[in-house]
Amino acid sequence: MSQFTIRGEFDGRTGPRTFTKEIEAENENVAREHILSQFGSEHGLKRTQITIQEVSAQ
């Protein structure tokens, strides 16, 4: 498993909010899916409300 840093933004109540998350995943696609799932669960967001700008492996 590799460590990934994911940067992006999501639609918050007061406007766009930026985020940076580090997660461990098998590949870049799994990392993206995990972030979309996590933000949907924690913040009640739809996938269209989340914009992933950068995924980088460490």
PDB file of C-alpha atoms in Angstrom, residues 17-41:
ATOM      1  CA  ARG A  17     -13.602  25.010   1.481  1.00  0.00           C
ATOM      2  CA  THR A  18     -10.190  23.537   0.719  1.00  0.00           C
ATOM      3  CA  PHE A  19      -8.833  20.319   2.174  1.00  0.00           C
ATOM      4  CA  THR A  20      -5.664  18.235   2.285  1.00  0.00           C
ATOM      5  CA  LYS A  21      -5.870  14.596   3.373  1.00  0.00           C
ATOM      6  CA  GLU A  22      -3.286  11.853   3.612  1.00  0.00           C
ATOM      7  CA  ILE A  23      -4.467   8.271   3.242  1.00  0.00           C
ATOM      8  CA  GLU A  24      -3.026   4.857   2.553  1.00  0.00           C
ATOM      9  CA  ALA A  25      -4.411   3.061  -0.511  1.00  0.00           C
ATOM     10  CA  GLU A  26      -3.493   0.502  -3.166  1.00  0.00           C
ATOM     11  CA  ASN A  27      -3.470   3.002  -6.037  1.00  0.00           C
ATOM     12  CA  GLU A  28      -4.582   6.496  -7.033  1.00  0.00           C
ATOM     13  CA  ASN A  29      -8.102   5.464  -8.069  1.00  0.00           C
ATOM     14  CA  VAL A  30      -8.752   3.735  -4.749  1.00  0.00           C
ATOM     15  CA  ALA A  31      -7.472   6.833  -2.927  1.00  0.00           C
ATOM     16  CA  ARG A  32      -9.883   9.060  -4.890  1.00  0.00           C
ATOM     17  CA  GLU A  33     -12.838   6.760  -4.167  1.00  0.00           C
ATOM     18  CA  HIS A  34     -11.967   6.647  -0.477  1.00  0.00           C
ATOM     19  CA  ILE A  35     -11.907  10.452  -0.218  1.00  0.00           C
ATOM     20  CA  LEU A  36     -15.228  10.830  -2.047  1.00  0.00           C
ATOM     21  CA  SER A  37     -16.795   8.227   0.221  1.00  0.00           C
ATOM     22  CA  GLN A  38     -15.324   9.741   3.380  1.00  0.00           C
ATOM     23  CA  PHE A  39     -16.469  13.304   2.629  1.00  0.00           C
ATOM     24  CA  GLY A  40     -19.899  12.072   1.607  1.00  0.00           C
ATOM     25  CA  SER A  41     -20.254  10.256   4.892  1.00  0.00           C
TER      26      SER A  41
END
